[in-house]
mmCIF file of C-alpha atoms in Angstrom:
data_model
loop_
_atom_site.group_PDB
_atom_site.id
_atom_site.type_symbol
_atom_site.label_atom_id
_atom_site.label_comp_id
_atom_site.label_asym_id
_atom_site.label_seq_id
_atom_site.Cartn_x
_atom_site.Cartn_y
_atom_site.Cartn_z
ATOM 1 C CA MET A 199 38.493 -73.269 24.114
ATOM 2 C CA ALA A 200 36.983 -72.475 20.724
ATOM 3 C CA TRP A 201 37.776 -69.197 18.971
ATOM 4 C CA TYR A 202 34.167 -67.992 19.087
ATOM 5 C CA VAL A 203 34.018 -68.525 22.858
ATOM 6 C CA ARG A 204 37.163 -66.412 23.284
ATOM 7 C CA ALA A 205 35.725 -63.801 20.894
ATOM 8 C CA PHE A 206 32.542 -63.486 22.969
ATOM 9 C CA LEU A 207 34.494 -63.258 26.224
ATOM 10 C CA LYS A 208 36.862 -60.611 24.822
ATOM 11 C CA ALA A 209 33.930 -58.625 23.466
ATOM 12 C CA SER A 210 32.240 -58.914 26.849
ATOM 13 C CA VAL A 211 35.236 -57.480 28.686
ATOM 14 C CA THR A 212 35.574 -54.732 26.067
ATOM 15 C CA TRP A 213 31.930 -53.695 26.491
ATOM 16 C CA LEU A 214 32.371 -53.805 30.277
ATOM 17 C CA THR A 215 35.341 -51.452 30.015
ATOM 18 C CA LEU A 216 33.441 -49.059 27.744
ATOM 19 C CA GLY A 217 30.381 -49.163 30.003
ATOM 20 C CA VAL A 218 32.413 -48.445 33.120
ATOM 21 C CA LEU A 219 34.195 -45.572 31.374
ATOM 22 C CA ALA A 220 30.818 -44.158 30.323
ATOM 23 C CA GLY A 221 29.633 -44.421 33.933
ATOM 24 C CA ILE A 222 32.726 -42.662 35.223
ATOM 25 C CA ALA A 223 32.306 -39.939 32.596
ATOM 26 C CA MET A 224 28.699 -39.413 33.719
ATOM 27 C CA ALA A 225 29.823 -39.212 37.343
ATOM 28 C CA VAL A 226 32.495 -36.646 36.527
ATOM 29 C CA HIS A 227 30.218 -34.589 34.245
ATOM 30 C CA PRO A 228 26.636 -34.856 35.570
ATOM 31 C CA VAL A 229 25.332 -33.111 32.440
ATOM 32 C CA TRP A 230 26.227 -36.263 30.505
ATOM 33 C CA ILE A 231 23.497 -38.207 32.323
ATOM 34 C CA VAL A 232 21.614 -38.000 29.013
ATOM 35 C CA TYR A 233 23.909 -40.831 27.908
ATOM 36 C CA ARG A 234 22.488 -43.168 30.561
ATOM 37 C CA ALA A 235 20.918 -45.380 27.859
ATOM 38 C CA VAL A 236 24.347 -45.793 26.259
ATOM 39 C CA HIS A 237 25.859 -46.800 29.608
ATOM 40 C CA VAL A 238 23.081 -49.266 30.424
ATOM 41 C CA HIS A 239 23.089 -50.943 27.015
ATOM 42 C CA MET A 240 26.871 -51.262 26.988
ATOM 43 C CA LEU A 241 26.693 -53.094 30.297
ATOM 44 C CA LEU A 242 23.528 -55.169 29.873
ATOM 45 C CA LEU A 243 23.672 -56.058 26.195
ATOM 46 C CA GLY A 244 27.416 -55.740 25.774
ATOM 47 C CA PHE A 245 28.842 -57.236 28.925
ATOM 48 C CA VAL A 246 26.121 -59.499 30.295
ATOM 49 C CA THR A 247 24.738 -60.879 27.038
ATOM 50 C CA MET A 248 28.143 -61.464 25.454
ATOM 51 C CA MET A 249 29.355 -63.206 28.611
ATOM 52 C CA ILE A 250 26.273 -65.427 28.741
ATOM 53 C CA SER A 251 26.671 -66.286 25.050
ATOM 54 C CA GLY A 252 30.371 -67.088 25.411
ATOM 55 C CA VAL A 253 29.879 -69.272 28.461
ATOM 56 C CA GLY A 254 26.847 -70.906 26.846
ATOM 57 C CA TYR A 255 28.787 -71.751 23.681
ATOM 58 C CA HIS A 256 31.464 -73.329 25.870
ATOM 59 C CA VAL A 257 29.304 -75.230 28.365
ATOM 60 C CA ILE A 258 26.165 -76.363 26.526
ATOM 61 C CA PRO A 259 27.908 -78.601 23.936
ATOM 62 C CA ARG A 260 29.754 -80.309 26.788
ATOM 63 C CA PHE A 261 26.553 -80.884 28.735
ATOM 64 C CA ALA A 262 24.819 -82.161 25.601
ATOM 65 C CA GLY A 263 27.715 -84.451 24.751
ATOM 66 C CA SER A 264 27.870 -83.341 21.121
ATOM 67 C CA PRO A 265 29.783 -80.648 19.248
ATOM 68 C CA LEU A 266 28.252 -77.328 18.320
ATOM 69 C CA TYR A 267 26.000 -77.744 15.282
ATOM 70 C CA SER A 268 27.318 -74.725 13.389
ATOM 71 C CA GLU A 269 30.437 -72.714 14.131
ATOM 72 C CA ARG A 270 29.434 -70.506 11.227
ATOM 73 C CA ALA A 271 26.241 -69.528 13.058
ATOM 74 C CA ALA A 272 28.306 -68.688 16.151
ATOM 75 C CA LYS A 273 30.538 -66.482 14.002
ATOM 76 C CA TRP A 274 27.519 -64.659 12.563
ATOM 77 C CA HIS A 275 26.031 -64.336 16.036
ATOM 78 C CA TRP A 276 29.197 -62.616 17.257
ATOM 79 C CA TRP A 277 29.412 -60.228 14.302
ATOM 80 C CA MET A 278 25.720 -59.311 14.279
ATOM 81 C CA ALA A 279 25.475 -58.863 18.048
ATOM 82 C CA ASN A 280 28.489 -56.565 18.215
ATOM 83 C CA ALA A 281 27.658 -54.620 15.058
ATOM 84 C CA GLY A 282 24.047 -54.192 16.127
ATOM 85 C CA LEU A 283 25.032 -52.991 19.581
ATOM 86 C CA ALA A 284 27.581 -50.556 18.147
ATOM 87 C CA VAL A 285 24.982 -49.103 15.756
ATOM 88 C CA MET A 286 22.480 -48.805 18.597
ATOM 89 C CA ILE A 287 25.038 -46.996 20.769
ATOM 90 C CA VAL A 288 25.825 -44.569 17.940
ATOM 91 C CA GLY A 289 22.095 -44.040 17.462
ATOM 92 C CA PHE A 290 21.605 -43.221 21.144
ATOM 93 C CA ILE A 291 24.484 -40.747 21.055
ATOM 94 C CA CYS A 292 23.189 -39.105 17.866
ATOM 95 C CA ARG A 293 19.690 -38.869 19.339
ATOM 96 C CA ASP A 294 21.004 -37.258 22.508
ATOM 97 C CA LEU A 295 22.953 -34.768 20.405
ATOM 98 C CA GLY A 296 19.743 -33.865 18.566
ATOM 99 C CA LEU A 297 20.725 -35.361 15.226
ATOM 100 C CA VAL A 298 17.988 -36.774 13.015
ATOM 101 C CA ALA A 299 20.101 -39.839 12.190
ATOM 102 C CA GLY A 300 19.758 -41.008 15.798
ATOM 103 C CA THR A 301 16.065 -41.689 15.361
ATOM 104 C CA TRP A 302 16.394 -44.161 12.513
ATOM 105 C CA LEU A 303 19.600 -45.710 13.856
#
């Protein structure tokens, strides 16, 4: 299995863990329901999208019968997807805390 496939799958499981922990935290402290957007995006964009990308990068070249066109693009995809999601999560948290930075993040 290629390194970028493993990277997407590991990131997917990491986002799943963070999303579940956020859900448990909201269940324990109902006041934290304001962080629902953080929880949802960790699970949908973090877990689901990273898993789909990882499986897609593994399966589609095999179905097509040719190697992946650019491993460099897969590397950039991984970095930009995870960095973008992390910035969005921080922005949601800042916005819920009433910080101005949350709006532009």
